[in-house]
PDB file of C-alpha atoms and ligand atoms in Angstrom:
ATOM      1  CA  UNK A   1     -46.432  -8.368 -51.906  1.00  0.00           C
ATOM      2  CA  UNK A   2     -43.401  -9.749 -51.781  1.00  0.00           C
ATOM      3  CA  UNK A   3     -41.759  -7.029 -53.238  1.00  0.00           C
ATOM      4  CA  UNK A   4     -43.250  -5.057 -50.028  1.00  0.00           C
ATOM      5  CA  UNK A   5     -42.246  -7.478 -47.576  1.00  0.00           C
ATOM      6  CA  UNK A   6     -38.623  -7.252 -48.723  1.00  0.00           C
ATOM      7  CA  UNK A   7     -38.598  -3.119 -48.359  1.00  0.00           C
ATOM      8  CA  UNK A   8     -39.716  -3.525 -45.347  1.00  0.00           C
ATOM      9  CA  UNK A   9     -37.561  -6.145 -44.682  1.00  0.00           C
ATOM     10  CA  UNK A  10     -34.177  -4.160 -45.666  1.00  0.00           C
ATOM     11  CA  UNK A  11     -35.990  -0.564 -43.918  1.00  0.00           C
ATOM     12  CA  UNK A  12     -36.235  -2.600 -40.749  1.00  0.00           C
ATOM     13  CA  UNK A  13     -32.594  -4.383 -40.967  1.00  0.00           C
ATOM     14  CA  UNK A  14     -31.261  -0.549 -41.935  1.00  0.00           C
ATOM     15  CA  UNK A  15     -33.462   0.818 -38.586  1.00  0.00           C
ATOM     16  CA  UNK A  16     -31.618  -1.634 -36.877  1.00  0.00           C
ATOM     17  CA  UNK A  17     -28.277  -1.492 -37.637  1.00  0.00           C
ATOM     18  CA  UNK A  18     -28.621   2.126 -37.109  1.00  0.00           C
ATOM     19  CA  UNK A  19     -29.818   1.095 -33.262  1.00  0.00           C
ATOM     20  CA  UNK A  20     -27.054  -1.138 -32.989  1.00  0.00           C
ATOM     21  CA  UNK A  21     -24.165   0.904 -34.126  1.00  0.00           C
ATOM     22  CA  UNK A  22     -25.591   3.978 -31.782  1.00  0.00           C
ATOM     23  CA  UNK A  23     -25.746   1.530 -28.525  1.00  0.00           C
ATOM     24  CA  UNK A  24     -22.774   0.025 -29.194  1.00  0.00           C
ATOM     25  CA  UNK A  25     -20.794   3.277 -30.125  1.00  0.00           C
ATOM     26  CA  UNK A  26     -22.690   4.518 -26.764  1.00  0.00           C
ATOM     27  CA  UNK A  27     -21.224   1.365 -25.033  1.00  0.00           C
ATOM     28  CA  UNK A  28     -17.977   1.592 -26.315  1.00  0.00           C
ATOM     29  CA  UNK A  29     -18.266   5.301 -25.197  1.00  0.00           C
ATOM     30  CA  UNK A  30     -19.370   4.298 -21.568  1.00  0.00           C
ATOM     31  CA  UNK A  31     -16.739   1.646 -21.383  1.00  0.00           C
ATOM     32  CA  UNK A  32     -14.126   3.605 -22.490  1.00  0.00           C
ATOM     33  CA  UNK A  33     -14.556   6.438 -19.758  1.00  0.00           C
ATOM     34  CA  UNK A  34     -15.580   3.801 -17.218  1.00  0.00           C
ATOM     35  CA  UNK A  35     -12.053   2.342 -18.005  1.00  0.00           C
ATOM     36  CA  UNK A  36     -10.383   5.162 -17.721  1.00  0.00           C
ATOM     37  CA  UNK A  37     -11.994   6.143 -14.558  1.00  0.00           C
ATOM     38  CA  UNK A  38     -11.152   3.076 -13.165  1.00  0.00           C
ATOM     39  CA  UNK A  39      -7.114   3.156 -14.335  1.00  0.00           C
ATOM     40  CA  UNK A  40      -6.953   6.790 -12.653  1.00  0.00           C
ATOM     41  CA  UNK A  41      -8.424   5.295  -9.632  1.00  0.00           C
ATOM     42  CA  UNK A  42      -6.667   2.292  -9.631  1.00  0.00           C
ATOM     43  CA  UNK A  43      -2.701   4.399 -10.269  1.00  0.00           C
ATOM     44  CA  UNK A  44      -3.663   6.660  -7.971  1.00  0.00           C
ATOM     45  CA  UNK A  45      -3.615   4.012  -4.993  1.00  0.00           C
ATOM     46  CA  UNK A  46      -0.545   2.448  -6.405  1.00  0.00           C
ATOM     47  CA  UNK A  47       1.899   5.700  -7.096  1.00  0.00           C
ATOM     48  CA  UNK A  48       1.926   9.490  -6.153  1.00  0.00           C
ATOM     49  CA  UNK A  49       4.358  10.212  -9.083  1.00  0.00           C
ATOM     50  CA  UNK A  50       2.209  12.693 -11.175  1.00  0.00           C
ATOM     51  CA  UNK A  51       4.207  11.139 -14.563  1.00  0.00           C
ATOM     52  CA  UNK A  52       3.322   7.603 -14.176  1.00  0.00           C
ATOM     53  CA  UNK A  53      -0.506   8.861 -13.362  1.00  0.00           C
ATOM     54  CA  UNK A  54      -0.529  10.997 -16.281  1.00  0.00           C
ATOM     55  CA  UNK A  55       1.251   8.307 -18.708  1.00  0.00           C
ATOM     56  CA  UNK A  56      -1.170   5.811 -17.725  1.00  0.00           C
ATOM     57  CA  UNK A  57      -3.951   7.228 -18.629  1.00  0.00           C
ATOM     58  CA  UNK A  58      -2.528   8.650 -21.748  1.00  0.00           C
ATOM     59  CA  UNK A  59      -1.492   4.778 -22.156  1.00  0.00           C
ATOM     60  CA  UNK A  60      -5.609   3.812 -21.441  1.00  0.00           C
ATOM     61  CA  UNK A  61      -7.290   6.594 -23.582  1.00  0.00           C
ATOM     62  CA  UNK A  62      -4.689   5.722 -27.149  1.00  0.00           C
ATOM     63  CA  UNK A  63      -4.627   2.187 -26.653  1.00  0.00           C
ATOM     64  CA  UNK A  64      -8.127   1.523 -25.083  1.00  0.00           C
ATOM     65  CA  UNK A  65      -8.816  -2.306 -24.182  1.00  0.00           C
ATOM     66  CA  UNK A  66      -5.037  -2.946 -25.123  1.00  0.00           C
ATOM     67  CA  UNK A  67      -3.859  -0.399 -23.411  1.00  0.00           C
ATOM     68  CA  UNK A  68      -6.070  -1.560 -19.837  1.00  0.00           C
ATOM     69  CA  UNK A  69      -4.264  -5.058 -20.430  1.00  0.00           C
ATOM     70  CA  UNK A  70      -0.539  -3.345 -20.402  1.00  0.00           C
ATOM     71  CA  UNK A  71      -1.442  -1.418 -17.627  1.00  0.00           C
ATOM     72  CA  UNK A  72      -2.130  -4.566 -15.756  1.00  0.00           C
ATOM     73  CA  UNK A  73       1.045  -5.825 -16.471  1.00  0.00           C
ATOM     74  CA  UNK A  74       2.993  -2.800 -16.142  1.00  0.00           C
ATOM     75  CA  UNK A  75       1.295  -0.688 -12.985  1.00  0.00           C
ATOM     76  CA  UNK A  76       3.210  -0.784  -9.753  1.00  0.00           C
ATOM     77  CA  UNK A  77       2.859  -4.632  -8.288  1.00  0.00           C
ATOM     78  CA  UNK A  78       1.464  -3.317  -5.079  1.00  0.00           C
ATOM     79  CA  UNK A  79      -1.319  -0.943  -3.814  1.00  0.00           C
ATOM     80  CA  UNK A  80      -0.556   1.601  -0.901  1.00  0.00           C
ATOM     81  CA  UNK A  81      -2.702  -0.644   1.157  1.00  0.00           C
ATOM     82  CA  UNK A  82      -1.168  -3.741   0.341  1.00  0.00           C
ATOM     83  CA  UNK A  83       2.172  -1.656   1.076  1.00  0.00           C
ATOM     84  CA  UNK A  84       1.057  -1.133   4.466  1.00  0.00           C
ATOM     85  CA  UNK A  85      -0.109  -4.470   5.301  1.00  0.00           C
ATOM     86  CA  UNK A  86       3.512  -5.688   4.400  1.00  0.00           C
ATOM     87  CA  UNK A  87       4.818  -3.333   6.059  1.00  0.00           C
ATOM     88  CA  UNK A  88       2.777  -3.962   9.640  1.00  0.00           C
ATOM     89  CA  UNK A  89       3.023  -8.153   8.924  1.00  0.00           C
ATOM     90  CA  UNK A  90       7.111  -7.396   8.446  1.00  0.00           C
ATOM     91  CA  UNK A  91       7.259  -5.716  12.033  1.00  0.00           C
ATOM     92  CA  UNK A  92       5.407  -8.033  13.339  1.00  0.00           C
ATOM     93  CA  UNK A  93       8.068 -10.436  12.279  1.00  0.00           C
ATOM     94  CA  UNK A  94      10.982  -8.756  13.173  1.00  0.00           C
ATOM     95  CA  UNK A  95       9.125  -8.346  16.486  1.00  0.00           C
ATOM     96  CA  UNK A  96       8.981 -11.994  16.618  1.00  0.00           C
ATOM     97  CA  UNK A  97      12.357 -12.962  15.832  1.00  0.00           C
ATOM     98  CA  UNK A  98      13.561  -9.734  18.670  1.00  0.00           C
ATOM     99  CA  UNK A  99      14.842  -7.464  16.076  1.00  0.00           C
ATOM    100  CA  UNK A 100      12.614  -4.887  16.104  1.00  0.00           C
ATOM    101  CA  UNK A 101      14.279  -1.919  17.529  1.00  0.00           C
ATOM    102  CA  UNK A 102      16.844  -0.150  16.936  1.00  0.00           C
ATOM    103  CA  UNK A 103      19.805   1.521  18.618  1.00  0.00           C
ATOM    104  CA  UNK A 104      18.689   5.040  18.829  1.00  0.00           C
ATOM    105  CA  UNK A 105      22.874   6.185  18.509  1.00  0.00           C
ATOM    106  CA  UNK A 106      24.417   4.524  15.476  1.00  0.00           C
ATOM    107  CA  UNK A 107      21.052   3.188  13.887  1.00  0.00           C
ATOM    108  CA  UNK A 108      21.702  -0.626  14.069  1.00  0.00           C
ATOM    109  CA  UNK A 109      19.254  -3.100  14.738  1.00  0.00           C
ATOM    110  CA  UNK A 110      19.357  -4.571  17.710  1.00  0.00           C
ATOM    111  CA  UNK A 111      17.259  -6.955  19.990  1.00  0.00           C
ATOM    112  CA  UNK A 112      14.728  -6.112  22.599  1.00  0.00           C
ATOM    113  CA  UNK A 113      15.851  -7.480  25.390  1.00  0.00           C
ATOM    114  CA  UNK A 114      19.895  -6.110  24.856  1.00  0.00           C
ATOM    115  CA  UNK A 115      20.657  -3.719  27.197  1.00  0.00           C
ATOM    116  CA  UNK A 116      23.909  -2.401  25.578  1.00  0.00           C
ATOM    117  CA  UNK A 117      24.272  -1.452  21.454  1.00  0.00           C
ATOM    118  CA  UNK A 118      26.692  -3.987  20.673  1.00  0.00           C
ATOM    119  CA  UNK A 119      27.323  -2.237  17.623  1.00  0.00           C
ATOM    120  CA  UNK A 120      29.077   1.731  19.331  1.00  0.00           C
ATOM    121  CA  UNK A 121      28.189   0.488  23.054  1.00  0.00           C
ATOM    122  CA  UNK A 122      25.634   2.593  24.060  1.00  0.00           C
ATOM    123  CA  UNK A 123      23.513   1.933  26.455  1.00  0.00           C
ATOM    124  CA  UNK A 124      20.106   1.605  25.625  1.00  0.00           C
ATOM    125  CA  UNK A 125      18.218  -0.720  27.780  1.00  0.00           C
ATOM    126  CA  UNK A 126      18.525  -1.086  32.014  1.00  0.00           C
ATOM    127  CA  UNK A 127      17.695  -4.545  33.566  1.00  0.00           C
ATOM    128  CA  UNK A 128      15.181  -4.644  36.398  1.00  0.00           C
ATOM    129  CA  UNK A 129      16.525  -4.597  40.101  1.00  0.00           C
ATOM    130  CA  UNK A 130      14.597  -7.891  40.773  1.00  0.00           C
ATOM    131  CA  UNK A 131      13.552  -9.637  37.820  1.00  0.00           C
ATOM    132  CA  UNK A 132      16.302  -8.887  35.421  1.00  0.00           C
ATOM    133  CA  UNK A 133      14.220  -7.848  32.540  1.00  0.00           C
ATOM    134  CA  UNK A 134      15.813  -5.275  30.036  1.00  0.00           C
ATOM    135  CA  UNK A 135      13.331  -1.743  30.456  1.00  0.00           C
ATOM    136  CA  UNK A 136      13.562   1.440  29.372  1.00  0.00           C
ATOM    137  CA  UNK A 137      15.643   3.384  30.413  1.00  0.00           C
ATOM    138  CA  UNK A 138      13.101   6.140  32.010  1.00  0.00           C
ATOM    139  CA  UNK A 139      11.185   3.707  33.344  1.00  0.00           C
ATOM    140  CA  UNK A 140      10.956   3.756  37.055  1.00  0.00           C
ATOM    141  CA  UNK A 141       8.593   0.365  37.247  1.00  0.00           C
ATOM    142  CA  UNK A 142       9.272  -2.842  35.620  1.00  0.00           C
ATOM    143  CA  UNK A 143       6.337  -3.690  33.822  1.00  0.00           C
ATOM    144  CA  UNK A 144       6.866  -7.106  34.835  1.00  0.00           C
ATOM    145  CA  UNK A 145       7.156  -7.890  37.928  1.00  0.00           C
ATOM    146  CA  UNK A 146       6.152  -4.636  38.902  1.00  0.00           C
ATOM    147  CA  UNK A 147       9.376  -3.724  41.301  1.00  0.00           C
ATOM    148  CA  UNK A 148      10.163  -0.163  41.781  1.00  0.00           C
ATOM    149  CA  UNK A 149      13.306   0.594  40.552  1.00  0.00           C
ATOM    150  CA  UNK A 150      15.622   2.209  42.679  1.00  0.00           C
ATOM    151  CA  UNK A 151      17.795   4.789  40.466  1.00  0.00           C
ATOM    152  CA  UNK A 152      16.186   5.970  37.858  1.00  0.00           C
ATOM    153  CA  UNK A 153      18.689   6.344  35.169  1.00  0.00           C
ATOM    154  CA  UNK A 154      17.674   9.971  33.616  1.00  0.00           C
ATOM    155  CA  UNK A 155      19.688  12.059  35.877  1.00  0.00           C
ATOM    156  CA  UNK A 156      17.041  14.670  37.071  1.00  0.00           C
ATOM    157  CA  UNK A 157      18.191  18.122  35.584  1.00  0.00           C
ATOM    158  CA  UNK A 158      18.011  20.478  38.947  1.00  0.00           C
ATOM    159  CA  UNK A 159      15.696  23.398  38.304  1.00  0.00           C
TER     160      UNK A 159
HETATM  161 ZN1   ZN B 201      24.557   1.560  18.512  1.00  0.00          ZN
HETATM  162 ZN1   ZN B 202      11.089  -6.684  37.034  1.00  0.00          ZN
END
């Protein structure tokens, strides 16, 4: 009987292992394409360079779980999204601080409200008959006060 209970015993245990090993190598399976899935995913929105994309994942299937944790450390810092949040909260500051634009002759930035590029003097900017404001050029309203402006700047090409 007890002889019986321990074959039993061992047929079970050996039943078992087999289970375990199978799930886990079916795990390990899973999370290793689940990984990778996720590292081509996660490149892709961080570089379009077809060599870092392809070394990445070489990097993720070799190396596996080692090879995710280099990537982390390694992978471009920044997303294309994040890129493009920077890039719209670093306008908005240079907005702020009037240094937005830039003169549209010798490339220099210059501030909004400068009517003259002080940079190769061109003139970029006209100031408003009545309220002084610097306005586009083409502009034949101030859009702040609202004054029509007398001479338009663009010299009308006769046709
Ligand atoms: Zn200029
Ligand atoms: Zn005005």
């Amino acid at each position: 009987m007890n002889n019986g209970f321990a074959f039993l015993n061992s047929f079970d245990i050996n039943n078992l292992l087999t289970y375990v090993i199978a799930f886990g190598a079916a795990f390990v399976a899973a999370l290793w394409i689940g990984l990778t899935l996720w590292v081509l995913r996660d490149i892709r929105s961080r570089t379009r360079d077809p060599f870092m994309i392809i070394l990445s994942i070489l990097f993720m299937i070799v190396l596996f779980i080692p090879g995710v944790f280099i990537y982390l450390f390694v992978r471009p810092r920044k997303t294309f999204e994040q890129k493009y949040q920077d890039a719209i909260e670093e306008e908005a500051l240079l907005r702020e601080i009037g240094v937005s634009e830039k003169c549209p002759s010798c490339g220099h930035s210059i501030q909004s409200d400068w009517i003259l590029c002080p940079y190769c003097h061109t003139k970029v900017k006209k100031r408003c008959v009545n309220c002084g404001k610097a306005i586009e050029l083409p502009w034949n309203l101030c859009p702040y006060c609202g004054e029509q402006q007398q001479k338009p700047f663009i010299e009308e090409k006769s046709s």
